[in-house]
Coordinates of C-alpha atoms in Angstrom, one line a residue:
M98 CA 99.1 -11.4 -78.3
R99 CA 102.8 -11.8 -77.5
L100 CA 102.2 -14.8 -75.1
T101 CA 99.7 -16.4 -77.5
W102 CA 102.3 -16.4 -80.3
I103 CA 105.0 -17.9 -77.9
L104 CA 102.5 -20.6 -76.9
R105 CA 101.8 -21.5 -80.5
A106 CA 105.5 -21.6 -81.4
A107 CA 106.3 -23.7 -78.3
R108 CA 103.7 -26.3 -79.2
W109 CA 105.0 -26.6 -82.8
W110 CA 108.6 -26.9 -81.8
R111 CA 107.7 -29.5 -79.1
G112 CA 106.4 -31.9 -81.6
F113 CA 109.2 -31.4 -84.1
F114 CA 112.2 -31.4 -81.9
V115 CA 111.5 -33.6 -78.8
A116 CA 112.5 -36.7 -80.7
G117 CA 115.8 -35.3 -81.9
L118 CA 116.7 -33.8 -78.5
G119 CA 116.0 -37.0 -76.8
V120 CA 119.5 -38.1 -77.8
A121 CA 120.8 -35.2 -75.7
A122 CA 120.5 -37.5 -72.7
A123 CA 123.4 -39.5 -74.1
F124 CA 125.8 -36.6 -73.4
I125 CA 124.1 -35.1 -70.3
P126 CA 126.2 -36.0 -67.3
S127 CA 124.4 -37.6 -64.3
S128 CA 125.7 -34.8 -62.1
L129 CA 126.1 -31.3 -63.6
H130 CA 128.1 -28.5 -62.2
S131 CA 130.0 -25.4 -63.3
D132 CA 133.6 -26.0 -64.2
A133 CA 136.3 -23.3 -64.1
I134 CA 137.1 -21.8 -67.4
V135 CA 140.5 -23.3 -68.4
V136 CA 140.7 -21.8 -71.9
T137 CA 141.5 -18.2 -72.6
R138 CA 140.3 -18.0 -76.2
A139 CA 136.7 -17.2 -76.6
M140 CA 136.2 -19.2 -79.7
L141 CA 136.9 -22.3 -77.6
A142 CA 134.1 -21.4 -75.0
S143 CA 131.6 -24.2 -74.3
T144 CA 128.9 -22.1 -75.9
I145 CA 129.3 -19.9 -78.9
A146 CA 126.9 -17.1 -79.9
E147 CA 127.1 -15.6 -83.4
I148 CA 124.9 -12.5 -83.5
S149 CA 123.7 -10.7 -86.6
V150 CA 122.1 -7.2 -86.3
E151 CA 119.8 -6.4 -89.2
P152 CA 117.5 -3.4 -89.8
D153 CA 114.5 -5.1 -88.3
S154 CA 115.8 -7.9 -86.2
V155 CA 118.7 -9.5 -84.3
I156 CA 119.5 -13.1 -85.2
V157 CA 121.4 -15.2 -82.7
D158 CA 123.0 -18.6 -83.6
L159 CA 123.9 -20.6 -80.5
E160 CA 126.1 -23.7 -80.2
I161 CA 125.4 -24.9 -76.7
G162 CA 127.9 -27.4 -75.1
A163 CA 126.6 -30.2 -73.0
D164 CA 128.0 -28.7 -69.8
Q165 CA 126.2 -25.5 -70.5
M166 CA 122.7 -26.9 -71.0
P167 CA 121.6 -25.9 -67.5
A168 CA 122.3 -22.2 -68.3
F169 CA 120.1 -22.6 -71.4
R170 CA 117.5 -24.9 -69.8
N171 CA 114.6 -22.6 -70.7
L172 CA 115.2 -23.2 -74.4
M173 CA 115.0 -27.0 -74.0
P174 CA 111.8 -29.0 -74.5
D175 CA 110.1 -30.3 -71.4
E176 CA 111.6 -33.8 -71.5
V177 CA 115.2 -32.4 -71.6
H178 CA 114.5 -29.7 -69.1
E179 CA 113.3 -32.3 -66.6
R180 CA 116.1 -34.7 -67.3
L181 CA 118.5 -31.9 -66.4
G182 CA 116.9 -32.0 -62.9
F183 CA 114.6 -29.0 -63.0
A184 CA 111.0 -28.9 -61.9
P185 CA 108.3 -29.3 -64.6
R186 CA 107.3 -26.0 -66.2
D187 CA 105.4 -25.2 -69.4
W188 CA 107.9 -24.7 -72.3
A189 CA 106.1 -21.6 -73.6
D190 CA 106.5 -19.9 -70.2
R191 CA 110.1 -20.9 -70.1
L192 CA 110.8 -19.5 -73.5
A193 CA 109.2 -16.2 -72.5
T194 CA 111.5 -16.2 -69.4
F195 CA 114.5 -16.9 -71.6
F196 CA 114.1 -13.8 -73.7
T197 CA 113.3 -11.6 -70.7
E198 CA 115.8 -12.9 -68.1
D199 CA 118.4 -15.2 -69.7
L200 CA 119.8 -14.1 -73.0
V201 CA 118.4 -10.5 -73.0
I202 CA 118.7 -8.0 -75.8
R203 CA 117.4 -4.5 -75.3
E204 CA 117.1 -1.2 -77.2
I205 CA 118.5 1.4 -74.8
G206 CA 115.9 2.4 -72.2
E207 CA 113.4 -0.1 -73.5
A208 CA 112.0 -3.4 -72.3
P209 CA 113.7 -6.6 -73.5
L210 CA 113.2 -7.4 -77.2
V211 CA 110.6 -10.1 -78.0
G212 CA 112.3 -13.2 -79.4
R213 CA 111.3 -16.4 -81.0
L214 CA 112.9 -19.8 -81.4
T215 CA 113.2 -20.7 -85.1
A216 CA 115.6 -23.7 -85.0
L217 CA 116.7 -26.3 -82.4
E218 CA 118.7 -29.4 -83.2
I219 CA 121.7 -31.6 -82.4
R220 CA 124.6 -31.0 -84.7
N221 CA 128.5 -31.2 -84.8
R222 CA 130.3 -28.3 -83.2
I223 CA 132.4 -26.0 -85.5
R224 CA 136.0 -26.4 -84.4
R225 CA 137.7 -23.0 -84.6
D226 CA 141.3 -22.0 -85.0
E227 CA 142.6 -20.8 -81.7
I228 CA 144.1 -17.6 -83.2
T229 CA 141.7 -16.5 -85.9
G230 CA 138.5 -18.3 -85.0
E231 CA 138.3 -19.7 -88.5
P232 CA 136.5 -23.0 -88.9
L233 CA 138.7 -26.1 -89.2
P234 CA 137.9 -29.5 -90.7
V235 CA 137.0 -32.1 -88.2
P236 CA 137.0 -35.9 -88.8
P237 CA 133.4 -37.2 -88.2
D238 CA 134.6 -39.5 -85.4
E239 CA 136.2 -36.6 -83.5
A240 CA 133.3 -34.2 -83.8
E241 CA 131.7 -32.9 -80.6
R242 CA 127.9 -32.8 -80.5
V243 CA 126.2 -29.6 -79.4
V244 CA 122.7 -28.2 -79.3
F245 CA 122.2 -25.6 -82.1
A246 CA 119.5 -23.0 -81.6
R247 CA 118.6 -20.0 -83.7
L248 CA 116.8 -17.1 -82.1
V249 CA 115.2 -14.1 -83.8
Y250 CA 114.6 -10.9 -81.8
G251 CA 112.4 -8.2 -83.3
T252 CA 113.5 -4.6 -83.2
S253 CA 111.7 -1.3 -83.8
G254 CA 113.8 -0.7 -86.9
R255 CA 117.4 0.6 -86.9
P256 CA 117.9 1.2 -83.2
P257 CA 120.8 3.5 -82.3
A258 CA 122.2 1.1 -79.7
L259 CA 121.6 -2.4 -78.3
S260 CA 122.6 -4.1 -75.1
F261 CA 123.4 -7.8 -74.7
T262 CA 123.2 -9.6 -71.4
P263 CA 124.2 -13.3 -71.1
P264 CA 122.3 -15.9 -69.0
G265 CA 123.0 -15.8 -65.3
V266 CA 123.4 -12.0 -65.0
E267 CA 119.8 -10.8 -64.8
G268 CA 118.0 -14.0 -63.8
E269 CA 118.8 -16.6 -61.2
G270 CA 120.4 -19.1 -63.5
E271 CA 124.0 -20.1 -63.9
L272 CA 126.4 -17.7 -65.6
A273 CA 127.1 -19.1 -69.1
D274 CA 130.5 -19.7 -70.5
L275 CA 129.7 -17.8 -73.6
G276 CA 132.0 -16.7 -76.4
F277 CA 130.4 -14.3 -78.9
V278 CA 130.9 -12.2 -82.0
V279 CA 128.5 -9.6 -83.4
Y280 CA 128.0 -8.8 -87.1
H281 CA 126.3 -5.6 -88.2
R282 CA 124.9 -6.1 -91.6
S283 CA 127.4 -8.9 -92.3
L284 CA 130.4 -6.8 -91.0
P285 CA 132.1 -8.1 -87.9
V286 CA 131.9 -5.6 -85.0
N287 CA 134.3 -7.5 -82.6
D288 CA 136.7 -10.3 -82.5
F289 CA 135.6 -13.4 -80.6
R290 CA 135.3 -12.4 -76.9
Y291 CA 133.6 -13.6 -73.8
L292 CA 130.2 -12.1 -72.9
G293 CA 130.2 -12.2 -69.1
V294 CA 128.3 -8.9 -68.3
R295 CA 125.9 -6.6 -70.1
E296 CA 127.6 -4.9 -73.0
T297 CA 126.3 -2.0 -75.1
L298 CA 126.8 -1.6 -78.9
D299 CA 126.4 1.7 -80.6
L300 CA 125.2 1.2 -84.2
D301 CA 126.2 3.3 -87.1
W302 CA 123.5 2.6 -89.7
E303 CA 125.0 4.9 -92.3
D304 CA 128.3 3.0 -92.2
P305 CA 128.1 -0.2 -90.1
W306 CA 131.9 -0.5 -90.3
F307 CA 132.1 2.1 -87.6
S308 CA 129.6 0.4 -85.2
R309 CA 131.4 -0.2 -81.9
F310 CA 131.0 -1.5 -78.4
R311 CA 131.3 1.1 -75.7
N312 CA 133.8 -1.3 -74.0
R313 CA 137.0 -0.7 -75.8
N314 CA 138.2 -4.2 -74.9
L315 CA 135.6 -5.5 -77.4
W316 CA 136.9 -3.5 -80.3
R317 CA 138.2 -5.7 -83.1
Q318 CA 141.9 -5.8 -83.8
Y319 CA 141.5 -4.4 -87.3
D320 CA 138.8 -1.7 -86.9
A321 CA 139.8 0.4 -89.9
P322 CA 138.2 -0.2 -93.3
I323 CA 141.6 0.1 -95.0
S324 CA 144.6 -2.0 -94.2
A325 CA 148.0 -2.6 -95.8
F326 CA 150.4 -5.6 -95.9
L327 CA 153.9 -6.4 -97.0
Y328 CA 155.0 -10.0 -97.7
I329 CA 158.7 -10.6 -98.0
E330 CA 159.8 -13.8 -99.6
P331 CA 162.9 -14.9 -101.5
Y332 CA 162.7 -13.6 -105.1
E333 CA 159.6 -11.5 -104.5
V334 CA 158.0 -8.8 -102.3
R335 CA 154.2 -8.3 -102.4
K336 CA 152.2 -5.2 -101.4
E337 CA 148.6 -5.9 -100.6
I338 CA 146.0 -3.3 -99.9
V339 CA 142.6 -4.2 -98.6
L340 CA 140.1 -1.3 -98.8
R341 CA 136.5 -0.3 -99.4
P342 CA 135.8 1.7 -102.5
R343 CA 133.4 3.7 -100.4
D344 CA 136.3 5.0 -98.4
L345 CA 138.5 5.6 -101.4
Q346 CA 135.7 7.9 -102.7
E347 CA 137.0 10.5 -100.2
W348 CA 140.2 11.0 -102.3
A349 CA 139.0 10.1 -105.8
D350 CA 135.7 10.2 -107.7
L351 CA 135.0 6.6 -108.4
G352 CA 131.5 7.2 -109.7
L353 CA 129.8 5.7 -106.6
G354 CA 127.5 8.6 -105.9
G355 CA 123.9 7.5 -105.1
M356 CA 124.8 3.8 -105.2
D357 CA 123.7 1.4 -102.5
T358 CA 124.6 -1.8 -104.4
L359 CA 127.6 -2.4 -106.6
R360 CA 126.4 -4.3 -109.6
V361 CA 128.5 -6.9 -111.4
E362 CA 128.4 -4.9 -114.6
D363 CA 130.0 -1.9 -112.9
Q364 CA 132.7 -3.8 -111.0
E365 CA 135.4 -4.0 -113.7
D366 CA 135.3 -0.3 -114.4
L367 CA 135.6 0.4 -110.7
K368 CA 138.6 -1.9 -110.4
Q369 CA 140.4 0.0 -113.2
R370 CA 139.7 3.4 -111.5
V371 CA 141.0 2.1 -108.2
V372 CA 144.2 0.7 -109.7
E373 CA 144.9 4.0 -111.6
F374 CA 144.4 5.9 -108.3
L375 CA 146.6 3.7 -106.2
A376 CA 149.4 3.1 -108.8
E377 CA 151.3 6.3 -107.9
R378 CA 150.6 6.2 -104.1
N379 CA 152.1 4.4 -101.1
P380 CA 155.5 3.9 -102.7
V381 CA 157.7 0.9 -101.8
T382 CA 161.5 1.0 -101.5
I383 CA 163.7 -2.1 -101.5
D384 CA 167.2 -1.8 -100.1
G385 CA 167.0 1.9 -100.4
E386 CA 165.7 2.0 -104.0
E387 CA 162.1 3.0 -104.9
R388 CA 160.6 0.3 -107.0
A389 CA 157.7 0.2 -109.4
G390 CA 155.6 -2.8 -108.7
Q391 CA 153.7 -5.0 -111.2
L392 CA 150.0 -5.2 -110.7
D393 CA 149.3 -8.9 -110.0
R394 CA 145.7 -9.2 -109.1
I395 CA 142.6 -7.2 -108.0
H396 CA 139.5 -8.9 -106.6
F397 CA 136.4 -8.2 -104.7
I398 CA 136.8 -10.2 -101.6
Y399 CA 134.7 -11.2 -98.6
R400 CA 136.4 -10.8 -95.2
N401 CA 135.1 -11.8 -91.8
L402 CA 136.2 -13.4 -88.6
R403 CA 135.9 -16.9 -90.1
T404 CA 137.8 -16.5 -93.3
S405 CA 138.5 -14.3 -96.3
G406 CA 138.5 -15.0 -100.0
V407 CA 137.7 -13.9 -103.5
I408 CA 134.0 -13.5 -104.5
D409 CA 133.8 -16.0 -107.3
P410 CA 131.7 -16.0 -109.4
P411 CA 131.1 -12.3 -109.2
R412 CA 127.8 -11.1 -107.7
D413 CA 126.2 -7.8 -106.8
V414 CA 127.5 -6.6 -103.4
D415 CA 126.3 -4.1 -100.9
L416 CA 128.4 -0.9 -101.2
V417 CA 128.8 -0.7 -97.4
S418 CA 130.6 -4.1 -97.3
A419 CA 132.1 -4.1 -100.8
T420 CA 135.9 -4.7 -100.3
L421 CA 138.7 -4.8 -102.8
G422 CA 142.0 -6.6 -102.4
V423 CA 144.8 -5.2 -104.6
I424 CA 148.2 -6.9 -105.0
W425 CA 151.5 -5.6 -106.5
V426 CA 154.5 -7.8 -106.9
Y427 CA 158.2 -6.6 -106.8
P428 CA 160.7 -9.2 -108.1
V429 CA 164.0 -9.2 -106.2
D430 CA 167.2 -11.2 -106.3
G431 CA 167.3 -13.5 -103.3
L432 CA 166.1 -12.0 -100.0
P433 CA 166.3 -8.2 -99.6
D434 CA 167.8 -6.6 -96.5
E435 CA 165.2 -3.9 -96.0
V436 CA 161.7 -3.1 -97.4
A437 CA 159.7 0.0 -96.6
M438 CA 156.3 1.3 -97.7
R439 CA 155.2 4.9 -97.1
W440 CA 151.5 5.3 -96.5
E441 CA 149.7 8.4 -97.8
L442 CA 146.0 7.9 -97.2
F443 CA 144.6 9.1 -93.9
S444 CA 141.4 10.9 -92.9
D445 CA 139.5 12.0 -89.9
R446 CA 137.6 8.7 -89.7
M447 CA 140.7 6.7 -90.5
P448 CA 143.5 8.4 -88.5
R449 CA 145.3 5.0 -88.1
V450 CA 145.7 2.3 -90.7
P451 CA 146.5 -1.3 -89.5
A452 CA 149.3 -2.9 -91.4
A453 CA 151.7 -5.8 -91.1
A454 CA 155.0 -6.9 -92.6
T455 CA 155.3 -10.7 -92.9
D456 CA 158.2 -13.1 -93.6
E457 CA 158.6 -16.8 -92.9
A458 CA 159.0 -16.1 -89.2
G459 CA 155.5 -14.6 -89.0
G460 CA 153.8 -11.2 -89.2
L461 CA 154.7 -8.0 -87.3
P462 CA 151.5 -5.9 -86.9
Y463 CA 151.9 -2.2 -87.0
Y464 CA 149.7 0.9 -87.0
L465 CA 150.4 3.7 -89.5
S466 CA 149.5 7.3 -88.7
P467 CA 150.3 10.7 -90.2
G468 CA 153.3 11.1 -87.9
D469 CA 154.5 7.5 -88.3
D470 CA 153.6 6.6 -91.9
V471 CA 156.3 4.1 -92.9
L472 CA 155.8 0.3 -92.6
R473 CA 159.4 -1.1 -92.5
W474 CA 160.8 -4.6 -92.6
R475 CA 164.4 -5.5 -91.9
N476 CA 165.9 -8.9 -92.5
F477 CA 166.6 -10.3 -89.0
L478 CA 166.2 -13.9 -90.2
T479 CA 169.2 -16.0 -89.0
N480 CA 168.6 -18.9 -91.3
P481 CA 166.2 -18.0 -94.1
T482 CA 164.8 -20.6 -96.4
I483 CA 166.0 -19.9 -99.9
P484 CA 164.3 -21.8 -102.7
G485 CA 166.5 -24.4 -104.3
L486 CA 166.8 -28.1 -104.9
V487 CA 167.5 -30.6 -102.2
E488 CA 170.0 -33.4 -102.9
V489 CA 168.4 -36.6 -103.9
E490 CA 170.3 -39.8 -103.4
Q491 CA 171.8 -41.0 -106.7
P492 CA 170.9 -44.3 -108.2
P493 CA 173.3 -46.9 -106.5
R494 CA 175.5 -49.1 -108.7
G495 CA 175.1 -52.8 -107.9
A496 CA 177.3 -55.8 -107.3
L497 CA 177.2 -57.0 -110.9
L498 CA 179.0 -54.0 -112.2
W499 CA 181.7 -54.4 -109.6
L500 CA 181.9 -58.1 -110.5
V501 CA 182.5 -57.3 -114.2
L502 CA 185.1 -54.6 -113.3
G503 CA 186.9 -57.0 -110.9
G504 CA 186.9 -59.8 -113.4
V505 CA 188.4 -57.6 -116.2
A506 CA 191.0 -56.2 -113.8
A507 CA 191.9 -59.8 -112.7
L508 CA 192.3 -61.0 -116.2
A509 CA 194.5 -58.0 -117.1
F510 CA 196.6 -58.6 -114.0
T511 CA 197.1 -62.3 -114.9
Y512 CA 198.0 -61.5 -118.5
L513 CA 200.6 -58.9 -117.4
T514 CA 202.1 -61.3 -114.8
L515 CA 202.5 -64.1 -117.3
R516 CA 204.0 -61.9 -119.9
Y517 CA 206.3 -59.7 -117.8
G518 CA 206.8 -61.6 -114.6
V519 CA 205.8 -60.9 -111.0
A520 CA 208.8 -58.7 -110.3
A521 CA 207.9 -56.5 -113.3
V522 CA 204.3 -56.2 -112.2
R523 CA 205.3 -55.2 -108.6
Q524 CA 207.6 -52.5 -110.0
G525 CA 206.1 -49.7 -112.1
P526 CA 204.8 -48.8 -114.4
V527 CA 202.7 -52.0 -115.0
P528 CA 200.3 -51.6 -112.0
T529 CA 199.6 -48.0 -113.1
W530 CA 198.4 -49.3 -116.5
A531 CA 196.4 -52.0 -114.8
V532 CA 194.6 -49.5 -112.6
A533 CA 194.0 -47.2 -115.6
G534 CA 192.6 -50.2 -117.5
A535 CA 190.3 -51.0 -114.6
V536 CA 189.0 -47.4 -114.6
V537 CA 188.3 -47.4 -118.3
T538 CA 186.6 -50.7 -118.0
F539 CA 184.4 -49.3 -115.2
G540 CA 183.3 -46.4 -117.4
L541 CA 182.6 -48.6 -120.4
A542 CA 180.6 -51.0 -118.3
A543 CA 178.5 -48.2 -116.9
V544 CA 177.6 -47.1 -120.4
L545 CA 177.3 -50.4 -122.2
L546 CA 175.6 -52.6 -119.6
P547 CA 171.8 -52.7 -119.9
R548 CA 170.2 -49.9 -118.0
G549 CA 169.4 -51.0 -114.4
L550 CA 171.5 -54.1 -114.6
G551 CA 174.0 -52.6 -112.2
T552 CA 171.5 -51.0 -109.8
T553 CA 170.9 -52.2 -106.3
R554 CA 167.4 -53.0 -105.2
L555 CA 166.0 -50.3 -102.8
T556 CA 164.4 -50.9 -99.5
E557 CA 161.0 -49.3 -98.9
D558 CA 162.6 -46.8 -96.6
E559 CA 165.1 -45.9 -99.2
T560 CA 162.3 -45.6 -101.8
A561 CA 160.4 -43.2 -99.6
K562 CA 163.6 -41.2 -99.1
V563 CA 164.1 -40.9 -102.8
L564 CA 160.5 -40.0 -103.5
S565 CA 160.5 -37.4 -100.7
G566 CA 163.5 -35.6 -102.2
I567 CA 162.1 -35.7 -105.7
L568 CA 158.6 -34.4 -104.6
L569 CA 160.1 -31.7 -102.5
N570 CA 162.1 -30.5 -105.5
V571 CA 158.9 -30.6 -107.6
Y572 CA 157.1 -28.3 -105.1
R573 CA 160.1 -26.1 -104.6
S574 CA 160.1 -25.4 -108.3
F575 CA 156.9 -23.4 -107.7
D576 CA 158.6 -21.1 -105.3
F577 CA 159.6 -19.1 -108.4
R578 CA 157.2 -16.9 -110.3
E579 CA 158.4 -17.1 -113.9
E580 CA 157.0 -20.1 -115.8
E581 CA 160.3 -20.7 -117.7
R582 CA 162.3 -20.9 -114.5
I583 CA 159.7 -23.3 -113.0
Y584 CA 160.0 -25.6 -116.0
D585 CA 163.8 -25.5 -115.7
M586 CA 163.7 -26.5 -112.1
L587 CA 161.1 -29.2 -112.8
A588 CA 163.4 -30.7 -115.4
N589 CA 165.6 -31.9 -112.6
S590 CA 162.9 -34.1 -111.2
A591 CA 160.7 -35.1 -114.2
A592 CA 161.3 -36.1 -117.8
G593 CA 159.6 -36.0 -121.2
D594 CA 155.9 -35.2 -121.7
L595 CA 155.3 -35.6 -118.0
L596 CA 156.8 -32.1 -117.4
T597 CA 153.7 -30.3 -118.6
D598 CA 151.4 -32.7 -116.8
I599 CA 153.3 -32.2 -113.5
Y600 CA 153.4 -28.5 -114.0
L601 CA 149.6 -28.2 -114.5
E602 CA 148.7 -30.7 -111.7
T603 CA 151.1 -29.3 -109.1
R604 CA 150.0 -25.7 -109.9
R605 CA 146.4 -26.7 -109.5
S606 CA 147.1 -28.4 -106.1
L607 CA 149.0 -25.4 -104.7
E608 CA 146.5 -22.7 -105.8
L609 CA 143.9 -21.7 -103.2
E610 CA 140.6 -22.1 -105.0
N611 CA 139.0 -19.2 -103.1
Q612 CA 141.9 -16.9 -103.1
G613 CA 142.1 -15.7 -106.7
G614 CA 145.2 -17.6 -107.7
A615 CA 147.3 -17.2 -104.6
R616 CA 149.7 -20.1 -104.4
A617 CA 150.8 -21.9 -101.2
K618 CA 154.5 -22.3 -100.6
V619 CA 155.3 -25.9 -99.6
K620 CA 157.2 -26.2 -96.3
E621 CA 157.2 -29.9 -95.8
V622 CA 156.8 -33.2 -97.6
D623 CA 156.3 -36.3 -95.6
V624 CA 156.2 -39.7 -97.5
L625 CA 154.2 -42.0 -95.2
D626 CA 154.8 -45.2 -97.2
A627 CA 156.2 -46.3 -100.5
T628 CA 156.3 -49.7 -102.3
Y629 CA 159.1 -50.8 -104.6
D630 CA 158.8 -52.8 -107.7
R631 CA 162.0 -52.9 -109.8
F632 CA 162.1 -52.9 -113.5
G633 CA 164.7 -52.1 -116.2
G634 CA 166.4 -48.8 -115.3
G635 CA 164.2 -47.8 -112.4
F636 CA 161.2 -48.8 -110.3
V637 CA 157.5 -48.4 -109.9
S638 CA 156.1 -47.3 -106.5
R639 CA 152.7 -46.7 -105.0
A640 CA 153.2 -44.0 -102.4
T641 CA 151.2 -42.0 -99.8
W642 CA 152.5 -38.5 -98.8
N643 CA 151.4 -35.4 -97.0
V644 CA 152.2 -31.8 -98.2
A645 CA 152.1 -28.9 -95.8
G646 CA 152.2 -25.3 -97.2
S647 CA 151.0 -21.8 -96.4
V648 CA 150.6 -18.4 -97.9
G649 CA 150.0 -15.0 -96.4
H650 CA 147.0 -13.3 -98.0
W651 CA 144.5 -10.5 -97.2
G652 CA 146.1 -10.2 -93.7
H653 CA 145.6 -13.9 -92.9
I654 CA 147.9 -16.9 -93.0
H655 CA 146.2 -19.5 -95.0
R656 CA 147.4 -23.1 -94.3
R657 CA 146.9 -26.2 -96.4
I658 CA 147.7 -29.8 -95.6
N659 CA 146.9 -32.3 -98.4
Q660 CA 147.4 -36.0 -98.6
Y661 CA 147.9 -37.8 -101.9
V662 CA 148.1 -41.4 -103.0
A663 CA 149.8 -42.0 -106.4
E664 CA 151.6 -44.5 -108.5
F665 CA 155.0 -43.4 -109.8
T666 CA 157.4 -44.7 -112.4
V667 CA 160.9 -43.4 -111.5
E668 CA 163.9 -44.0 -113.9
E669 CA 167.6 -43.3 -113.9
I670 CA 168.2 -40.6 -116.5
D671 CA 171.7 -39.1 -116.9
G672 CA 172.7 -40.5 -113.5
V673 CA 169.8 -39.1 -111.5
W674 CA 166.3 -40.3 -110.5
K675 CA 163.5 -38.7 -112.5
I676 CA 159.7 -39.3 -112.5
T677 CA 158.6 -40.5 -115.9
S678 CA 155.0 -41.5 -115.1
L679 CA 152.6 -40.3 -112.4
E680 CA 149.0 -41.2 -111.7
I681 CA 147.2 -39.5 -108.8
L682 CA 144.9 -42.0 -107.2
E683 CA 143.5 -40.1 -104.2
E684 CA 143.7 -36.5 -102.9
S685 CA 142.2 -35.2 -99.7
R686 CA 142.4 -32.2 -97.4
L687 CA 143.6 -32.9 -93.8
P688 CA 142.7 -31.3 -90.5
G689 CA 144.8 -28.2 -89.8
S690 CA 144.0 -26.6 -93.1
T691 CA 142.3 -23.2 -93.1
V692 CA 141.5 -23.1 -96.8

């Protein structure tokens, strides 16, 4: 029965995929051999396995690199198998071998699980961040092609434990360079790690958060369902707590009894109960003074090894995985010297709570425990970045103004010489009056001459420098929280009705669309090119620039790099350059962004 099914599946997949996998020959080297592993981060392994354990099955998604195809040859259709240099063998037989000798999954003490191949195709590899494993955008022309395969292994239903064995351990094939991560009912069990030997996973079906590999080296970094974070920035401190309502039920009755699913209509009431419970707990002191924070946001969030973000729009969530992120803000003047949070929520299943204090230099991970319950940050930054305006080069005065000034001064000098004589002019106080007259003339000319008549034409490099300063000041205005203060700062860079437009557009561009309103802080503005077209009291410029920013949120650092193309009108107002018109022509996300 089992073999018949495999034969039928193999024939079906042969007809559907052989044509597509024929292109694999384009990236199969003429001579294949095993290379030494030169990377140390498992998410950069040549082959990646993402494994999901469900009540009645185990689903494995594979990204197989070109150099690893020999280790996975038994998955490949006949034509590809033979092109790899192996003797002909029926595909159905090879599939059966793959599940029993290559990538083997077992219930403890049982025979290998029966598997089936449900997808096989060529696609682009997911490029992952070297630290977090989160997917990164990749330009199409830089994408690496891999073989994607989806495998489904049937189980007897909620096994207490499973073992996973990579190709090359039980069979006679090559050992795979295999990076892997396991999810139990959508919850990550481990960080990305290498699977080089058989590993056993104990499954907690009552609460999958506590499913763990027996090998402690495979435990994920944050293995507790509650975590706490402090973010220290100029003018504000944030306290963020990530928790499961299911765990908070141990200390407070949240009305979750008998629930398996948290429905949308129940979520707002639950949020209110959580906020009320947490409001008086885990106090924060800033420079020795206990402070009352302002509730900023509370969201249901998703959180896995790839990314984290707000569940929007709201949807029903499994109570086991339902997770809340709660944020309090503490306004401060400048940058504090010391911030501390005392943690109060521990239990037998949660004897340690992972935490971190983060400033612009990065995060400092820490584990809180009943005997060590204070997360403390001290200001050891040697040159912290304090929000403020950068100096923008003032509009230069041109040759015409100096010509007028010089002409008036010369006429005055000639008149005085003819009237009083050379000797009188050389001896005071006549020269003093001449200089005073020249200064007055200069001031009058600056006011009375038509706007822009005295300005010097800017080069494109000078234009880019001016725009860079103005744009950086626009973005830095949003380092502040209060809307009134943001507007006051923006008024130094923009004028008139454009203030509101720039406020709304810039706020939109900095907010992370999947992070519930979290706003990236801009670190760098790079104007790549800028044209110059002079008019009246200013200039028009079409410019391209990149903006790089980041924000710490839910225990991750979210990075964003955007590129813009826009047309500016910049005018001299009250002796400084200000944007008076702006039209965004293009906006795009660049590689390196994680949100």
